[in-house]
Coordinates of C-alpha atoms in Angstrom, one line a residue:
M10 CA 51.5 40.2 146.7
P11 CA 55.0 40.9 145.3
R12 CA 58.1 38.7 145.7
I13 CA 60.8 40.7 147.4
F14 CA 63.7 38.3 147.9
K15 CA 64.7 34.7 147.1
S16 CA 66.4 32.1 149.3
G17 CA 69.9 31.1 148.2
D18 CA 73.7 31.5 148.6
Y19 CA 74.7 35.2 148.0
G20 CA 78.4 34.6 148.7
K21 CA 79.9 37.3 150.9
K22 CA 76.5 38.7 151.5
G23 CA 75.3 35.5 153.2
N24 CA 73.5 32.3 152.7
Y25 CA 69.7 32.6 153.2
S26 CA 67.8 29.3 153.5
T27 CA 64.0 29.0 153.1
D28 CA 63.7 28.4 156.9
K29 CA 65.7 31.6 157.5
L30 CA 63.3 33.5 155.3
K31 CA 60.3 32.0 157.1
S32 CA 61.6 33.4 160.4
W33 CA 61.1 36.9 158.9
I34 CA 57.4 36.5 158.5
G35 CA 55.6 39.2 160.3
K36 CA 58.5 41.7 160.2
E37 CA 57.7 45.2 159.0
F38 CA 60.2 47.8 157.7
N39 CA 60.5 50.9 155.5
I40 CA 60.7 51.1 151.8
T41 CA 63.3 53.7 150.9
A42 CA 63.4 55.7 147.7
G43 CA 66.9 54.5 146.7
H44 CA 69.7 53.1 148.8
V45 CA 70.4 54.8 152.1
G46 CA 74.2 54.8 151.1
D47 CA 73.5 56.7 147.9
W48 CA 72.0 59.6 149.9
V49 CA 74.5 59.6 152.7
N50 CA 77.5 59.4 150.4
N51 CA 76.2 62.6 148.7
G52 CA 76.1 64.5 151.9
Y53 CA 72.5 64.1 153.0
P54 CA 71.8 63.0 156.6
V55 CA 69.9 59.8 157.3
T56 CA 67.1 61.9 158.7
A57 CA 66.4 63.5 155.3
I58 CA 66.2 60.4 153.1
P59 CA 62.7 60.0 151.5
V60 CA 60.7 57.0 152.5
A61 CA 58.3 55.6 150.0
G62 CA 56.2 53.4 152.3
T63 CA 56.4 50.2 154.4
C64 CA 56.7 46.5 153.7
K65 CA 55.4 43.6 155.8
V66 CA 56.7 40.1 155.3
T67 CA 53.7 37.8 154.9
D68 CA 54.9 34.5 153.5
V69 CA 57.6 32.4 151.7
D70 CA 56.3 30.5 148.7
N71 CA 57.1 27.0 147.5
E72 CA 59.9 28.3 145.3
G73 CA 61.7 30.0 148.2
Y74 CA 60.5 33.6 147.4
L75 CA 59.9 36.0 150.3
I76 CA 56.5 37.6 149.9
G77 CA 55.8 41.1 151.1
E78 CA 52.7 43.3 151.5
F79 CA 53.4 46.9 150.5
A80 CA 51.8 50.1 151.8
Y81 CA 53.0 52.9 149.6
N82 CA 52.7 56.6 150.5
S83 CA 52.1 59.2 147.7
L84 CA 55.8 59.3 146.9
G85 CA 55.9 55.5 146.6
E86 CA 52.8 55.4 144.4
S87 CA 54.4 58.0 142.0
I88 CA 57.6 56.1 141.5
K89 CA 56.9 52.4 141.9
D90 CA 56.0 51.7 138.3
K91 CA 59.0 53.6 136.9
Y92 CA 61.4 51.9 139.3
P93 CA 60.1 48.3 139.8
N94 CA 63.4 46.7 140.9
L95 CA 64.1 46.2 144.6
S96 CA 67.0 45.7 146.9
I97 CA 66.6 44.3 150.4
G98 CA 68.8 45.6 153.3
I99 CA 70.1 43.1 155.8
G100 CA 71.2 44.4 159.2
A101 CA 74.1 43.2 161.5
N102 CA 71.6 40.8 163.1
G103 CA 71.0 39.0 159.8
E104 CA 67.4 40.2 159.5
P105 CA 65.9 42.6 157.0
N106 CA 65.6 46.3 158.0
H107 CA 64.6 48.1 154.8
L108 CA 63.7 47.6 151.2
A109 CA 65.2 50.0 148.6
I110 CA 63.6 51.1 145.3
L111 CA 66.5 50.7 142.9
G112 CA 67.4 53.4 140.4
Y113 CA 65.6 56.3 142.0
A114 CA 68.3 57.9 144.1
P115 CA 71.1 58.7 141.6
P116 CA 69.0 60.8 139.2
H117 CA 67.0 62.5 142.0
I118 CA 69.7 63.2 144.6
K119 CA 70.2 66.7 143.3
D120 CA 66.4 67.3 143.8
L121 CA 66.4 66.6 147.5
D122 CA 65.0 69.6 149.3
Q123 CA 62.2 70.6 151.7
S124 CA 59.7 68.9 149.5
F125 CA 60.9 65.5 150.8
S126 CA 60.5 66.5 154.5
E127 CA 57.0 64.9 154.7
F128 CA 58.4 61.5 153.5
S129 CA 61.6 61.4 155.6
Q130 CA 62.3 59.5 158.8
D131 CA 65.3 58.9 161.0
L132 CA 67.0 56.0 159.4
T133 CA 70.2 56.1 161.5
S134 CA 69.6 52.5 162.7
I135 CA 69.8 51.1 159.1
E136 CA 72.7 53.3 157.8
K137 CA 75.2 50.4 158.0
T138 CA 73.6 47.4 156.2
E139 CA 74.3 44.8 153.6
T140 CA 72.1 45.3 150.5
I141 CA 71.1 42.5 148.2
E142 CA 69.5 43.3 144.9
F143 CA 66.4 41.5 143.8
A144 CA 65.6 42.8 140.3
E145 CA 63.1 40.3 138.9
E146 CA 61.1 37.3 140.0
D147 CA 63.4 34.9 138.2
A148 CA 66.6 37.0 138.3
Q149 CA 68.5 34.9 140.9
G150 CA 67.7 31.7 139.1
K151 CA 69.1 33.1 135.8
I152 CA 72.2 34.4 137.6
D153 CA 72.7 30.9 139.1
E154 CA 72.5 29.4 135.7
F155 CA 74.9 32.0 134.2
I156 CA 77.4 31.3 137.0
A157 CA 77.3 27.6 136.3
F158 CA 77.8 28.3 132.6
F159 CA 80.6 30.8 133.1
R160 CA 82.6 28.4 135.2
T161 CA 83.0 26.2 132.1
V162 CA 84.1 29.1 129.8
D163 CA 87.7 29.9 128.9
V164 CA 87.9 33.5 130.2
S165 CA 90.9 34.2 127.9
K166 CA 88.5 34.1 124.9
V167 CA 85.9 36.5 126.3
N168 CA 85.8 40.2 127.2
Y169 CA 86.0 39.5 131.0
K170 CA 86.6 43.2 131.8
A171 CA 83.3 44.2 130.3
L172 CA 81.6 41.6 132.4
F173 CA 83.3 42.8 135.5
D174 CA 82.2 46.4 134.8
V175 CA 78.5 45.2 134.6
L176 CA 78.8 43.3 137.8
Y177 CA 80.5 46.2 139.6
E178 CA 77.7 48.5 138.5
K179 CA 75.0 46.1 139.6
D180 CA 76.6 45.4 143.0
D181 CA 77.8 47.8 145.7
E182 CA 81.5 48.5 146.0
K183 CA 81.8 46.8 149.4
Y184 CA 81.9 43.3 147.9
A185 CA 84.7 44.3 145.5
V186 CA 86.7 45.9 148.3
N187 CA 86.3 42.8 150.5
K188 CA 87.3 40.6 147.6
L189 CA 90.5 42.6 147.1
K190 CA 91.3 42.5 150.9
D191 CA 90.9 38.7 150.9
L192 CA 93.6 38.6 148.2
G193 CA 95.9 40.6 150.5
Y194 CA 95.5 44.1 149.0
T195 CA 95.1 47.2 151.2
V196 CA 92.1 49.1 150.0
E197 CA 91.4 52.7 151.2
K198 CA 89.2 55.3 149.7
T199 CA 91.3 58.2 148.5
A200 CA 89.1 60.9 150.1
E201 CA 89.4 59.1 153.4
F202 CA 93.2 58.5 153.5
S203 CA 94.6 59.0 157.0
Q204 CA 97.5 61.4 157.5
D205 CA 99.9 58.5 158.1
T206 CA 98.8 56.8 154.9
L207 CA 99.3 59.9 152.8
K208 CA 102.7 60.5 154.4
S209 CA 103.7 56.9 153.6
I210 CA 102.6 57.3 150.0
A211 CA 104.5 60.6 149.6
E212 CA 107.7 59.2 151.1
G213 CA 107.4 56.2 148.7
L214 CA 107.3 58.7 145.8
G215 CA 110.1 60.9 147.1
L216 CA 107.7 63.8 147.8
M217 CA 107.2 66.1 150.7
L218 CA 103.7 66.2 152.2
S219 CA 102.5 69.7 153.2
A220 CA 99.1 71.0 154.3
K221 CA 97.0 72.7 151.6
P222 CA 96.4 76.3 152.6
V223 CA 92.8 77.0 153.5
N224 CA 90.9 79.6 151.6
N225 CA 88.8 81.7 154.0
L226 CA 88.1 84.5 151.5
T227 CA 84.5 85.7 150.9
P228 CA 83.2 85.7 147.3
Q229 CA 83.7 89.5 147.2
E230 CA 87.3 89.2 148.4
I231 CA 88.0 86.5 145.9
F232 CA 86.6 88.8 143.1
V233 CA 88.9 91.7 144.3
K234 CA 91.9 89.4 144.4
A235 CA 91.2 88.0 141.0
K236 CA 90.7 91.5 139.5
A237 CA 94.0 92.6 141.0
E238 CA 95.8 89.6 139.6
F239 CA 94.5 90.2 136.1
A240 CA 95.6 93.8 136.3
R241 CA 99.1 92.8 137.5
E242 CA 99.5 90.2 134.7
A243 CA 98.4 92.8 132.1
E244 CA 101.0 95.3 133.5
R245 CA 103.6 92.6 133.5
D246 CA 103.1 91.7 129.9
E247 CA 103.2 95.3 128.8
T248 CA 106.3 96.0 130.8
K249 CA 108.0 92.9 129.4
K250 CA 107.1 93.8 125.8
K251 CA 108.5 97.4 126.1
L252 CA 111.6 96.4 128.0
V253 CA 112.6 93.6 125.8
S254 CA 112.3 95.8 122.7
M255 CA 115.0 98.1 124.2
F256 CA 117.7 95.4 124.2
P257 CA 119.4 93.1 121.8
P258 CA 118.1 89.5 121.5
V259 CA 120.9 88.0 123.5
L260 CA 119.5 89.7 126.6
H261 CA 115.8 88.9 126.0
K262 CA 115.6 85.7 128.1
M263 CA 117.3 87.3 131.1
L264 CA 115.0 90.3 131.0
E265 CA 111.8 88.2 130.6
F266 CA 112.9 86.1 133.7
A267 CA 113.5 89.3 135.7
V268 CA 110.1 90.8 134.8
D269 CA 108.2 87.6 135.6
K270 CA 110.0 87.3 138.9
A271 CA 109.3 91.0 139.8
Y272 CA 105.6 90.6 139.1
E273 CA 105.0 87.4 141.2
E274 CA 102.4 88.1 143.9
A275 CA 104.9 87.8 146.7
E276 CA 107.5 90.1 145.0
Y277 CA 105.1 92.7 143.5
S278 CA 104.5 94.5 146.8
N279 CA 108.0 93.9 148.2
I280 CA 109.6 97.3 148.7
I281 CA 113.4 97.7 147.9
E282 CA 115.5 100.6 149.1
F283 CA 117.4 101.7 146.0
S284 CA 118.6 104.9 147.8
E285 CA 117.5 107.0 150.7
D286 CA 114.9 108.8 148.6
D287 CA 114.1 105.9 146.2
K288 CA 112.1 103.2 147.9
T289 CA 109.9 101.2 145.6
S290 CA 109.2 97.6 144.3
M291 CA 111.3 96.0 141.6
A292 CA 108.2 95.8 139.4
T293 CA 107.7 99.6 139.6
K294 CA 111.3 100.2 138.9
L295 CA 111.3 98.0 135.7
K296 CA 108.1 99.6 134.6
E297 CA 109.6 103.1 134.9
F298 CA 112.7 101.9 133.1
S299 CA 110.6 100.5 130.2
Q300 CA 109.0 103.8 129.7
G301 CA 112.3 105.6 129.0
K302 CA 114.7 105.4 126.0
S303 CA 116.9 102.6 125.1
P304 CA 120.3 102.9 126.9
F305 CA 121.9 101.7 123.7
K306 CA 121.0 105.0 122.0
E307 CA 123.3 106.9 124.3
L308 CA 125.9 104.2 124.2
F309 CA 126.0 104.4 120.4
K310 CA 126.1 108.3 120.5
N311 CA 129.0 108.3 122.9
Y312 CA 130.8 105.8 120.9
T313 CA 130.4 107.6 117.6
E314 CA 131.3 111.0 119.1
S315 CA 134.7 109.7 120.3
K316 CA 135.6 108.3 116.9
E317 CA 137.0 110.3 114.0
F318 CA 135.2 109.7 110.7
S319 CA 137.6 111.2 108.3
E320 CA 136.9 109.0 105.3
T321 CA 134.4 106.5 106.7
T322 CA 132.2 105.0 104.1
T323 CA 128.5 104.3 104.5
S324 CA 129.3 100.6 104.5
E325 CA 131.7 101.0 107.4
T326 CA 129.2 103.0 109.4
T327 CA 126.6 100.3 109.0
D328 CA 129.1 97.7 110.2
V329 CA 129.6 99.7 113.4
D330 CA 125.9 99.9 113.9
K331 CA 125.6 96.1 113.6
R332 CA 128.4 95.5 116.0
I333 CA 126.8 97.4 118.8
G334 CA 123.3 96.0 118.2
G335 CA 121.8 98.4 115.7
Y336 CA 120.5 100.8 118.4
Y337 CA 120.9 104.3 117.1
E338 CA 118.8 107.3 116.1

């Protein structure tokens, strides 16, 4: 029969003596295909988590190992060899309430569908538990030896961060969070920040907190809106290109700003009354203007018609052209 746990001091997760383990003899609980928390945190209800079988505690051996008798269902039989490592779940009463097959849930969470319905049970009662990993028969002994060794090592001479990463991956995040809280830190999950916490953070950064607008559009409505936006942007770029080419460089930045502003979604459909008979949007007005002739052509024509060119040389005419921006026919 397999060893499923070992007596010892697991720090924040509790101290489990041999006598404590012996009091569990006769208890029976589910074997879950992965941690309950892995499924729940990915949006699956506790009633849909696949169960791989049952475990009954039968003994505690002379080395302090808890011995269990397994009864796998077909799901458990198909995964037990590929995922041999186990993690016991301890409830609020300090007694085991499930045994998780480690490593299965993360790669298979995306596959959860009706095919698991025959293996699922209501696991609501064990949703909030402390899980303790038991990977190999002598794993805890090796860890105890490593801890004793590591206490004698100068951590400034080793890559401590890499070690922490491994420990964090092997353990659940609850222990790390509790450790930080013991040191006086406030730890909250970003996705679960309360409104008051978010407001406090925003005020500390000098920002104003506002609610994100909710998008209630259907996929079809989103497609129509996106299509209209692309068409508006294409029209804006074409209008800007034509309009800018009609004016001297000194006015280009101002014209580009005017066109961009007129083609913003809120302004694009905003109707302006230019006269009693002329009511249209600024975007439409700029587009119409861009399709006409440059006003500098008429300006140059009026200027040259009012000037007498009795003995003006070609060079002088060119200078006049340059002074008024070079817009002439």
